[in-house]
Amino acid sequence: MSYDVSWTGANGRIEAASLEKYVARYAALDKAEDAEKARLFYQIFLSRLDTWNSGGYKVFLDQLPVRRARFERACEKVVNLAPDFETIENPASQERILSVLSETSSTFERLGGESQTFAIAKAASVRAELKEKQRQQNWLMFALVASGIGLLALTARQNWRLRRANENISTNAERMAHLAKHDTLTGLRNRLALDERLSFLCRYQPRNDRVAVIAIDLDGFKTVNDVMGHNAGDALLVATARKLEAIVSAWHSSNMVFRVGGDEFIVIAHIDVDNDNAISLGHELVKCFKQPIETSYGNIIVDLSAGVALQNGTFEPEILMDADLALTFAKSRGKGHALEFDKSLRNNLHRRIELEAELKKAVLRGEFVPFYQPQFDLASGTVVGFEALARWSHPKLGFVPPDEFIPIAEGSGDIVSIGRAIFETACLDALKFPDGTSLSVNISVVELLQDDVIEHFRRSLERTKFPPERLKLEVTESVMMTDLDRILTTLASLRSLGIAICLDDFGTGFSALSYLTKFRWDELKIDRTFVKSALTDPVNRGIIRTVRGLASLIDAQVVAEGLETLEQIDLLKQMGCTVGQGYLLGQPMPAGDILQFVGAQSNKSPAVMVLDEEIVRIHG
Ligand code: C2E
Ligand code: CA
Ligand code: CA
């Protein structure tokens, strides 16, 4: 636009000058062509004036009102010359034209000059504006590029962070998944992992092999915990885990060990399809655990019990229950046993459940009565005491042996009321037994752990008026496997009531000789398993001799159980056992038969001879 103003201004000036030139030449020379040219340039100039009234020049003119007024006045004068140009031949017209043109030429000159300045200024301002815009655009571009780079960097960083977060999440997720399925102490797989493995085996039935599930429990783990402390218990569990892994992975690479409870483990073992001897795996585990386990707390010996269930047909998850059931029965046989599941165990389980239900009713009905097995002085052949042994005759189930119902009653807690009933009756019965004879009563650890145990015995003795000095309480070594300090304190309190305390089944239980020195035992009873094989097994004879020696060291009496033959009696006598009991000498019998039995015995004096001769006669 600025260029247009300047250009049109300059042209206007030229046209005005040309017009003036031709009018002046015509006036001077009177040439017709000059008149024509003058008229033509007048028309051109008029149309120029029109042009100046529009577009950019109009803007220029309107910029200043004085300029516009000046222009209007000059225009008017020029336009008014039209009649004079019609009559240009007339010198008066020529004179007027030249006068107006010279008068207005300064105005048009000035406007032309101004228009040029305006155009220059305008162009400069436009240039400046453009420059500013360019500068702004440069900045904008720079800002855009910079922010683009910034955004790129930010996105890259954000991406990196996201990737890191993603990696962290996935590592964390893996860690969480691992933790969820593993035991933190031993690192073994846990019950959740076991469930998964069992469902996996159900989905993809093993084809090339069969699966045996082995349920494992450590015998005496609790004792290690109680006696040596929980850290030692933990160390034992870790060492057990490593040992189990080493053993079972040597059998088959797919075998797995799981820890499913405190000291409970499960092994999933793969064996050949035609191998039916899964129990041998259980036996091997039991055998391996007969060796001491190395732990950070030193070498520890614990037995392992195992229940084995072998896949029979398709793999079913119930196999786990079968293995558990086999384990329960293996444990009921004592320590360090392995047992394979078979359907009869389920029947046994039903029997257990039935007995457990019946036990409670039997207590209320008073079905438990004590029988008494006489104990003899082996030298004189006289009856020196009686062991009360619980008997249960159920109206429908018939005679239920104590070996069967005592463990169930211990498990259910009914042993407390059974034991108390037996004790009370035995005290009353034994009051009628020969003077000076002792009464031995078995007492379970469950009874010993009752808060009122001391009070109970004190009151019972008060009620029955049975002299405590005639009373002996028999506890098995298994009591040492529980809260040892508490048990020893309880036993000491009972002893302070005047009751003698006997260690029953000595040698079959935990057998940590240390507790022999921790308590003042009155009697050690040699278990019948040692007596049974004493004649044939020199090791067993050695054990009996050791027990005898230990007993004399701690000033305790020794009682030999399970005497069934004359040879056993002779041997035990030779080894220094003074008191014995056994089927050969006298079976457990009801209280009513005791006096007659003792009477018959006393008729056989002199005692030593009678005992020996009688036995010889019976066996002869
Ligand atoms: P125990 O205390 O070792 O009792 C001795 C067991 O050996 C008795 O079995 C007895 O009948 C048996 N016995 C005696 N002489 C011979 C023999 O010459 N040969 C053989 N093979 N066995 C003989 P029983 O009466 O069946 O009692 C079994 C176990 O039940 C007892 O073993 C004892 O641990 C427990 N028990 C019995 N009565 C009670 C009770 O009232 N309370 C508690 N807590 N446990 C009891
Ligand atoms: Ca006993
Ligand atoms: Ca015994």
XYZ file of C-alpha atoms and ligand atoms in Angstrom:
668
model
C 0.000 0.000 0.000
C 2.832 2.413 0.837
C 4.431 1.716 -2.470
C 1.079 2.526 -4.220
C 0.805 5.911 -2.426
C 4.335 6.923 -3.347
C 3.991 5.720 -6.932
C 0.608 7.279 -7.566
C 1.824 10.526 -5.955
C 4.881 10.633 -8.235
C 2.799 9.867 -11.363
C 0.322 12.590 -10.405
C 3.152 15.071 -10.175
C 4.467 14.055 -13.659
C 0.972 14.220 -15.140
C 0.402 17.675 -13.635
C 3.752 18.874 -15.012
C 3.028 17.357 -18.479
C -0.399 19.012 -18.506
C 1.102 22.385 -17.618
C 3.861 21.831 -20.225
C 1.420 21.137 -23.086
C -0.902 24.033 -22.169
C 2.111 26.381 -22.013
C 3.486 25.065 -25.344
C 0.115 25.471 -27.005
C -0.166 28.986 -25.688
C 3.271 29.778 -27.034
C 3.331 27.883 -30.336
C -0.385 27.397 -31.045
C 0.024 23.902 -32.323
C -3.187 21.911 -32.500
C -1.497 18.702 -31.360
C -0.370 20.431 -28.174
C -3.991 21.463 -27.549
C -5.021 17.849 -28.038
C -2.289 16.597 -25.693
C -3.259 19.271 -23.195
C -6.886 18.086 -23.262
C -5.755 14.437 -23.019
C -3.468 15.124 -20.022
C -6.281 17.148 -18.420
C -8.523 14.014 -18.653
C -5.675 11.862 -17.353
C -5.104 14.299 -14.520
C -8.823 14.320 -13.662
C -8.893 10.548 -13.464
C -5.701 10.738 -11.382
C -7.552 12.990 -8.964
C -10.284 10.319 -8.782
C -7.657 7.684 -8.129
C -6.208 9.824 -5.354
C -9.576 9.786 -3.648
C -9.513 6.066 -3.169
C -7.314 3.272 -1.776
C -4.061 3.963 -0.063
C -3.770 7.588 -1.277
C -7.142 8.348 0.305
C -5.808 6.972 3.584
C -2.759 9.196 3.138
C -4.958 12.254 2.417
C -7.268 11.511 5.348
C -4.304 11.130 7.668
C -4.277 14.916 8.214
C -7.452 17.056 7.834
C -5.374 20.083 6.580
C -3.943 17.869 3.864
C -7.388 16.698 2.855
C -8.639 20.338 2.790
C -5.659 21.421 0.743
C -6.246 18.623 -1.720
C -10.007 19.371 -1.959
C -9.347 23.040 -2.725
C -6.769 22.231 -5.433
C -9.032 19.559 -6.954
C -11.965 21.916 -7.096
C -9.873 24.471 -8.941
C -8.590 21.934 -11.482
C -12.053 20.400 -12.023
C -13.470 23.870 -12.574
C -11.015 24.289 -15.483
C -13.085 21.912 -17.651
C -14.903 24.695 -19.592
C -11.555 26.400 -20.162
C -10.094 23.270 -21.687
C -13.173 23.193 -23.999
C -12.191 26.576 -25.149
C -8.458 26.199 -24.958
C -7.994 27.977 -28.258
C -9.067 31.064 -26.412
C -6.007 32.838 -24.931
C -8.080 33.868 -21.895
C -8.824 30.209 -21.230
C -5.186 29.427 -21.692
C -4.265 32.111 -19.195
C -6.756 30.897 -16.609
C -5.618 27.317 -17.060
C -1.981 28.184 -16.652
C -2.727 30.317 -13.638
C -4.712 27.585 -11.876
C -2.157 24.947 -12.820
C 0.724 26.985 -11.496
C -1.311 27.844 -8.413
C -2.208 24.173 -7.709
C 1.092 22.640 -8.849
C 2.740 23.542 -5.520
C -0.108 21.789 -3.716
C 0.313 18.652 -5.841
C 4.095 18.896 -5.558
C 3.801 19.104 -1.813
C 1.312 16.240 -1.692
C 3.641 14.190 -3.904
C 6.557 14.876 -1.592
C 4.526 14.153 1.492
C 3.168 11.008 -0.054
C 6.699 9.852 -0.606
C 7.671 10.618 3.004
C 4.450 8.949 4.121
C 5.288 5.931 1.997
C 8.830 5.808 3.337
C 7.612 6.199 6.922
C 4.885 3.667 6.301
C 7.338 1.276 4.693
C 9.726 1.791 7.588
C 7.008 1.150 10.094
C 5.849 -1.860 8.103
C 9.420 -3.054 7.935
C 9.827 -2.485 11.623
C 6.540 -4.226 12.177
C 7.634 -7.048 9.920
C 10.973 -7.172 11.647
C 9.241 -7.275 14.994
C 6.950 -9.975 13.705
C 9.913 -11.823 12.304
C 11.687 -11.440 15.622
C 8.598 -12.642 17.415
C 8.269 -15.502 14.989
C 11.918 -16.351 15.484
C 11.321 -16.335 19.202
C 8.204 -18.335 18.752
C 10.068 -20.792 16.599
C 12.898 -20.907 19.067
C 10.436 -21.315 21.908
C 8.601 -23.984 19.949
C 11.807 -25.835 19.121
C 13.059 -25.427 22.695
C 9.778 -26.545 24.172
C 9.694 -29.362 21.602
C 13.134 -30.445 22.734
C 12.049 -29.958 26.348
C 8.923 -31.970 25.726
C 10.938 -34.639 23.994
C 13.369 -34.768 26.910
C 10.481 -34.757 29.356
C 8.699 -37.519 27.477
C 11.933 -39.508 27.278
C 12.467 -39.065 31.028
C 8.863 -39.855 31.726
C 9.211 -42.940 29.551
C 12.330 -43.982 31.388
C 10.565 -43.486 34.697
C 7.564 -45.464 33.516
C 9.831 -48.227 32.287
C 11.649 -48.250 35.637
C 8.336 -48.233 37.519
C 7.143 -51.020 35.275
C 10.292 -53.007 35.905
C 9.968 -52.343 39.646
C 6.335 -53.383 39.623
C 7.068 -56.558 37.762
C 10.036 -57.412 40.048
C 7.892 -56.590 43.067
C 5.055 -58.658 41.686
C 7.453 -61.548 41.141
C 8.797 -61.098 44.669
C 5.290 -60.955 46.124
C 4.267 -64.026 44.148
C 7.380 -65.835 45.398
C 6.713 -64.750 48.986
C 3.086 -65.794 48.751
C 4.090 -69.287 47.761
C 7.188 -69.781 49.867
C 7.921 -70.122 53.518
C 10.115 -67.264 54.729
C 12.064 -69.320 57.273
C 13.114 -72.315 55.181
C 12.534 -70.996 51.669
C 10.508 -74.109 50.909
C 7.227 -73.933 49.003
C 4.233 -73.447 51.287
C 0.665 -74.752 51.471
C -0.535 -72.416 48.714
C 2.135 -73.783 46.397
C 1.166 -77.306 47.461
C -2.481 -76.699 46.551
C -1.351 -75.381 43.182
C 0.870 -78.388 42.587
C -1.921 -80.778 43.506
C -4.368 -79.072 41.141
C -1.687 -79.103 38.435
C -1.209 -82.846 38.865
C -4.983 -83.266 38.707
C -5.201 -81.328 35.438
C -2.187 -82.946 33.783
C -2.357 -86.470 35.117
C 1.174 -87.931 35.454
C 1.710 -90.367 32.550
C 5.228 -91.677 32.794
C 5.317 -92.018 36.557
C 3.163 -92.225 39.662
C 3.015 -89.756 42.484
C 3.482 -90.553 46.144
C 2.578 -87.943 48.722
C 4.541 -88.165 51.963
C 3.277 -86.279 55.011
C 6.095 -85.658 57.476
C 6.216 -84.557 61.093
C 9.233 -84.148 63.345
C 8.988 -85.974 66.647
C 10.218 -83.929 69.549
C 10.473 -80.640 67.648
C 8.503 -78.974 70.419
C 11.013 -80.229 72.962
C 13.890 -78.713 71.014
C 11.954 -75.435 70.966
C 11.216 -75.598 74.700
C 14.564 -76.866 75.891
C 16.979 -75.210 73.460
C 14.926 -72.125 72.532
C 13.083 -70.948 69.454
C 16.204 -69.957 67.537
C 17.477 -73.508 67.811
C 14.016 -74.705 66.721
C 14.237 -72.440 63.672
C 17.740 -73.665 62.886
C 16.482 -77.234 63.128
C 13.643 -76.485 60.690
C 16.028 -74.899 58.195
C 18.444 -77.827 58.457
C 15.535 -80.259 58.124
C 14.343 -78.452 54.992
C 17.792 -78.705 53.379
C 18.132 -82.345 54.381
C 14.717 -83.266 52.995
C 15.451 -81.442 49.745
C 18.761 -83.244 49.373
C 17.205 -86.659 49.993
C 14.140 -86.340 47.780
C 15.839 -84.575 44.882
C 18.261 -87.504 44.721
C 15.258 -89.766 44.119
C 13.828 -87.775 41.204
C 14.476 -84.311 39.825
C 10.752 -83.377 39.841
C 10.296 -84.166 43.518
C 9.275 -81.268 45.715
C 9.271 -80.466 49.426
C 6.683 -78.164 51.001
C 6.488 -76.776 54.549
C 2.839 -76.735 55.551
C 2.977 -76.109 59.287
C 5.384 -75.659 62.220
C 7.255 -78.945 61.843
C 5.026 -80.433 59.154
C 6.341 -81.047 55.678
C 4.935 -82.625 52.543
C 6.967 -84.361 49.880
C 5.554 -84.949 46.417
C 7.623 -87.770 45.014
C 7.539 -89.250 41.518
C 8.191 -92.960 41.214
C 8.107 -95.507 38.379
C 4.666 -96.537 37.185
C 5.277 -100.160 38.147
C 6.823 -99.340 41.529
C 4.443 -100.197 44.359
C 6.989 -99.819 47.076
C 6.294 -96.209 48.035
C 6.595 -96.995 51.734
C 10.326 -97.595 51.210
C 10.627 -93.837 50.596
C 9.030 -93.219 53.990
C 11.365 -95.731 55.618
C 14.373 -94.104 53.990
C 13.374 -90.692 55.345
C 12.893 -92.130 58.833
C 16.290 -93.841 58.602
C 18.103 -90.725 57.368
C 16.736 -88.777 60.319
C 18.156 -91.272 62.801
C 21.468 -89.508 62.086
C 22.082 -86.217 63.918
C 21.185 -83.095 61.959
C 23.857 -80.445 61.755
C 22.487 -77.029 62.661
C 23.999 -73.701 63.589
C 23.136 -74.682 67.185
C 25.083 -77.897 67.026
C 24.006 -81.428 66.160
C 20.412 -82.284 67.020
C 18.705 -85.650 66.837
C 15.007 -85.704 66.108
C 12.949 -88.534 64.784
C 10.794 -88.178 61.745
C 7.376 -89.768 61.285
C 5.996 -90.248 57.807
C 2.619 -91.077 56.283
C 2.815 -92.247 52.683
C -0.018 -92.321 50.147
C 0.569 -93.673 46.656
C -1.466 -92.594 43.643
C -3.861 -95.362 42.801
C -5.401 -94.855 39.365
C -6.018 -91.242 38.496
C -4.362 -88.599 40.626
C -6.844 -87.134 43.127
C -6.120 -84.300 45.584
C -7.587 -86.436 48.402
C -4.253 -88.255 48.368
C -3.037 -85.504 50.714
C -5.644 -86.448 53.330
C -4.685 -90.107 52.934
C -1.034 -89.265 53.579
C -2.025 -87.146 56.600
C -4.129 -89.964 57.949
C -1.271 -92.426 57.514
C 0.943 -89.946 59.379
C -1.528 -89.711 62.270
C -1.459 -93.467 62.651
C 2.315 -93.618 62.187
C 2.677 -91.162 65.065
C 0.308 -93.125 67.251
C 2.781 -96.001 66.992
C 5.491 -93.900 68.611
C 8.425 -91.997 67.233
C 10.241 -92.589 63.966
C 7.642 -94.638 62.136
C 6.553 -94.619 58.504
C 3.174 -95.968 57.556
C 1.502 -96.371 54.201
C -2.114 -95.423 53.727
C -4.624 -98.142 53.080
C -8.375 -98.128 53.326
C -8.376 -99.854 56.713
C -6.907 -96.652 58.170
C -10.127 -94.898 57.241
C -12.041 -97.530 59.185
C -9.628 -96.954 62.052
C -10.317 -93.279 61.754
C -14.041 -93.931 61.962
C -13.364 -96.062 65.003
C -11.332 -93.225 66.525
C -14.117 -90.748 65.858
C -16.657 -93.172 67.330
C -14.512 -93.782 70.419
C -13.965 -90.084 70.899
C -17.726 -89.527 70.903
C -18.290 -92.466 73.257
C -15.528 -91.451 75.677
C -17.445 -88.449 76.954
C -20.573 -90.474 77.647
C -18.510 -93.254 79.236
C -17.027 -90.808 81.734
C -20.523 -89.732 82.805
C -21.717 -93.328 82.970
C -18.708 -94.288 85.116
C -17.565 -96.974 82.686
C -13.869 -96.564 83.485
C -12.625 -98.754 86.318
C -9.119 -99.584 87.427
C -7.649 -103.083 87.295
C -4.584 -103.777 89.375
C -1.431 -105.527 88.311
C 0.649 -106.765 91.251
C 4.299 -105.847 91.597
C 6.632 -108.284 93.277
C 9.774 -108.140 95.280
C 11.790 -110.448 93.051
C 13.948 -111.685 95.909
C 11.219 -112.582 98.394
C 8.371 -113.210 95.955
C 6.030 -111.067 97.995
C 3.559 -108.608 96.546
C 4.854 -105.129 97.282
C 2.475 -102.993 95.267
C -0.092 -102.634 92.521
C -0.271 -100.628 89.320
C -3.730 -99.284 88.575
C -4.539 -99.726 84.881
C -7.656 -98.230 83.379
C -10.207 -100.585 81.867
C -13.136 -99.614 79.678
C -15.972 -101.970 78.953
C -18.405 -100.349 76.575
C -21.964 -101.782 76.481
C -21.819 -102.164 72.696
C -18.189 -101.841 71.660
C -17.053 -104.294 74.358
C -13.590 -104.106 75.894
C -11.561 -101.203 74.543
C -7.838 -101.509 75.359
C -6.146 -98.526 77.068
C -3.508 -98.354 74.353
C -6.378 -97.458 72.041
C -8.498 -95.089 74.123
C -5.819 -93.339 76.233
C -4.205 -91.506 73.251
C -7.673 -90.498 72.013
C -8.675 -89.279 75.474
C -5.389 -87.354 75.704
C -6.160 -85.728 72.390
C -9.692 -84.788 73.362
C -8.836 -83.795 76.912
C -11.152 -86.441 78.399
C -8.112 -88.042 79.986
C -8.418 -85.489 82.809
C -11.806 -86.752 84.007
C -10.905 -90.381 83.250
C -7.616 -90.076 85.163
C -9.332 -88.387 88.116
C -12.056 -91.053 88.248
C -9.463 -93.847 88.116
C -7.349 -92.162 90.775
C -10.191 -91.652 93.217
C -11.457 -95.245 92.807
C -7.935 -96.670 93.025
C -7.265 -94.830 96.293
C -10.506 -96.168 97.799
C -9.811 -99.704 96.506
C -6.198 -99.736 97.624
C -7.211 -98.846 101.184
C -8.435 -102.446 101.338
C -5.223 -103.911 99.889
C -2.602 -105.429 102.202
C -0.879 -102.974 104.505
C 2.369 -101.600 103.249
C 1.651 -102.270 99.593
C 2.065 -99.349 97.252
C -0.365 -98.038 94.659
C 1.033 -96.840 91.329
C -1.237 -94.672 89.189
C -0.465 -93.557 85.674
C -0.837 -89.842 85.044
C -0.879 -88.198 81.671
C 0.924 -85.003 80.771
C -2.448 -83.439 79.990
C -3.422 -83.931 83.633
C -0.111 -82.534 84.817
C -0.681 -79.378 82.800
C -4.020 -78.635 84.515
C -3.853 -75.498 86.634
C -5.474 -77.228 89.617
C -3.448 -80.442 89.410
C -1.837 -80.099 92.854
C -5.104 -79.039 94.445
C -6.857 -82.001 92.859
C -4.418 -84.573 94.275
C -4.371 -82.908 97.687
C -8.175 -82.899 97.927
C -8.493 -86.419 96.520
C -6.068 -87.738 99.119
C -7.966 -85.854 101.792
C -11.310 -87.223 100.628
C -10.175 -90.833 100.248
C -7.841 -90.666 103.252
C -5.306 -92.661 101.267
C -1.813 -92.242 102.764
C 0.379 -90.359 100.227
C 3.467 -92.317 101.267
C 1.857 -95.435 99.720
C 1.155 -93.603 96.477
C 3.303 -93.522 93.320
C 2.538 -91.474 90.213
C 3.920 -92.808 86.924
C 4.766 -90.342 84.190
C 6.287 -91.208 80.824
C 9.263 -89.508 79.262
C 6.904 -87.781 76.856
C 5.965 -85.298 79.590
C 9.470 -83.915 79.172
C 8.577 -82.964 75.635
C 6.209 -80.258 76.782
C 6.819 -77.341 79.092
C 9.715 -78.961 80.958
C 10.148 -76.354 83.702
C 6.452 -76.274 84.475
C 6.230 -80.079 84.570
C 9.244 -80.375 86.842
C 7.805 -77.768 89.208
C 4.470 -79.621 89.302
C 6.169 -82.958 89.943
C 8.204 -81.388 92.740
C 5.006 -80.025 94.334
C 3.371 -83.469 94.122
C 6.460 -85.011 95.636
C 6.262 -82.521 98.484
C 2.782 -83.939 99.237
C 4.584 -87.209 100.015
C 3.844 -88.909 96.705
C 6.614 -90.859 94.950
C 7.242 -90.018 91.318
C 8.194 -92.733 88.804
C 9.597 -92.457 85.319
C 7.616 -94.992 83.263
C 8.664 -96.766 80.053
C 12.195 -95.530 80.633
C 14.336 -95.584 77.497
C 11.550 -95.484 74.948
C 10.833 -91.783 74.913
C 12.856 -88.647 74.544
C 15.691 -90.177 76.573
C 17.633 -87.035 77.233
C 19.513 -88.188 80.257
C 19.905 -84.588 81.398
C 16.463 -84.531 82.952
C 17.408 -87.449 85.216
C 19.502 -84.953 87.122
C 16.889 -82.202 86.952
C 14.457 -84.054 89.169
C 14.602 -86.333 92.178
C 12.984 -89.464 90.706
C 11.882 -92.159 93.122
C 11.614 -94.946 90.613
C 12.645 -95.843 87.065
C 10.521 -98.423 85.249
C 12.382 -100.410 82.633
C 10.119 -100.751 79.630
C 8.973 -104.195 78.616
C 10.562 -103.873 75.148
C 14.017 -104.033 76.802
C 12.974 -106.913 79.036
C 11.535 -108.812 76.110
C 14.773 -108.959 74.150
C 17.179 -108.843 77.100
C 17.962 -112.537 76.852
C 18.907 -112.417 73.198
C 20.173 -108.903 72.693
C 23.354 -107.857 74.506
C 22.683 -104.179 73.687
C 19.384 -104.334 75.532
C 21.103 -106.035 78.428
C 23.607 -103.167 78.386
C 20.772 -100.649 78.487
C 19.135 -102.381 81.454
C 22.458 -102.436 83.281
C 22.961 -98.730 82.523
C 19.489 -97.877 83.813
C 20.200 -99.906 86.909
C 23.489 -98.043 87.388
C 21.869 -94.653 86.812
C 19.077 -95.502 89.244
C 21.491 -96.342 92.015
C 23.385 -93.124 91.279
C 20.267 -91.036 91.782
C 19.020 -93.319 94.560
C 15.920 -94.516 92.721
C 14.249 -97.905 92.756
C 14.169 -99.934 89.525
C 11.041 -101.799 88.461
C 11.150 -104.220 85.539
C 7.984 -104.436 83.457
C 6.665 -107.159 81.189
C 8.196 -110.173 82.898
C 6.769 -113.094 80.981
C 9.334 -115.867 81.514
C 11.343 -117.335 84.312
C 14.547 -116.664 82.410
C 13.681 -112.990 82.181
C 13.043 -112.865 85.920
C 16.356 -114.580 86.654
C 18.245 -112.275 84.343
C 16.638 -109.136 85.751
C 17.335 -110.309 89.284
C 20.972 -110.950 88.353
C 21.203 -107.461 86.941
C 20.101 -106.004 90.279
C 16.407 -105.314 89.654
C 14.581 -105.825 92.890
C 10.989 -105.243 91.851
C 9.134 -106.572 88.799
C 5.715 -106.993 87.272
C 4.506 -109.074 84.368
C 1.892 -111.496 83.134
C 3.867 -114.414 84.509
C 3.682 -113.004 88.008
C 0.218 -111.553 87.880
C -2.178 -110.159 85.307
C -4.118 -106.938 85.887
C -7.234 -107.881 87.864
C -10.280 -106.251 89.425
C -10.009 -104.885 92.949
C -12.245 -107.666 94.258
C -9.708 -110.349 93.268
C -6.717 -108.782 94.942
C -7.043 -110.119 98.467
C -7.611 -113.634 97.233
C -4.619 -113.320 94.882
C -2.357 -112.028 97.624
C -3.614 -114.707 100.019
C -2.769 -117.397 97.488
C 0.684 -115.900 97.050
C 1.425 -115.768 100.743
C 0.576 -119.454 101.091
C 3.441 -120.138 98.711
C 6.195 -119.078 101.114
C 9.085 -119.269 101.559
C 8.781 -116.696 98.932
C 11.831 -117.128 96.799
C 11.431 -120.840 96.400
C 7.699 -120.664 95.926
C 8.095 -118.075 93.188
C 10.693 -120.044 91.292
C 9.130 -123.485 91.829
C 5.667 -122.250 91.000
C 6.873 -120.674 87.788
C 8.802 -123.773 86.872
C 5.732 -125.849 87.629
C 3.448 -123.588 85.540
C 5.815 -123.700 82.583
C 6.825 -127.256 83.021
P 1.999 -98.992 81.114
O 1.860 -97.931 82.115
O 3.351 -99.327 80.649
O 1.289 -100.236 81.719
C 1.764 -101.510 81.616
C 1.114 -102.163 80.473
O 1.770 -103.418 80.218
C -0.335 -102.553 80.798
O -1.052 -102.520 79.600
C -0.208 -103.959 81.213
O -1.363 -104.703 81.070
C 0.861 -104.448 80.285
N 1.590 -105.603 80.820
C 1.810 -105.951 82.101
N 2.554 -107.063 82.155
C 2.783 -107.437 80.907
C 3.505 -108.511 80.302
O 4.054 -109.396 80.958
N 3.572 -108.585 78.964
C 2.946 -107.632 78.191
N 3.054 -107.767 76.881
N 2.271 -106.599 78.705
C 2.192 -106.501 80.064
P -2.417 -101.808 79.529
O -3.171 -102.038 80.764
O -3.007 -102.200 78.232
O -2.032 -100.336 79.509
C -1.399 -99.821 78.443
C -0.925 -98.419 78.715
O -2.036 -97.567 78.868
C -0.186 -98.275 80.008
O 1.109 -98.682 79.848
C -0.312 -96.841 80.286
O 0.642 -96.106 79.564
C -1.667 -96.543 79.739
N -2.622 -96.515 80.840
C -3.288 -97.529 81.399
N -4.086 -97.074 82.376
C -3.923 -95.738 82.464
C -4.464 -94.699 83.275
O -5.268 -94.887 84.177
N -4.038 -93.422 83.022
C -3.133 -93.159 82.068
N -2.778 -91.921 81.873
N -2.599 -94.101 81.273
C -2.981 -95.389 81.483
Ca 2.644 -97.428 83.941
Ca 5.262 -98.925 81.551
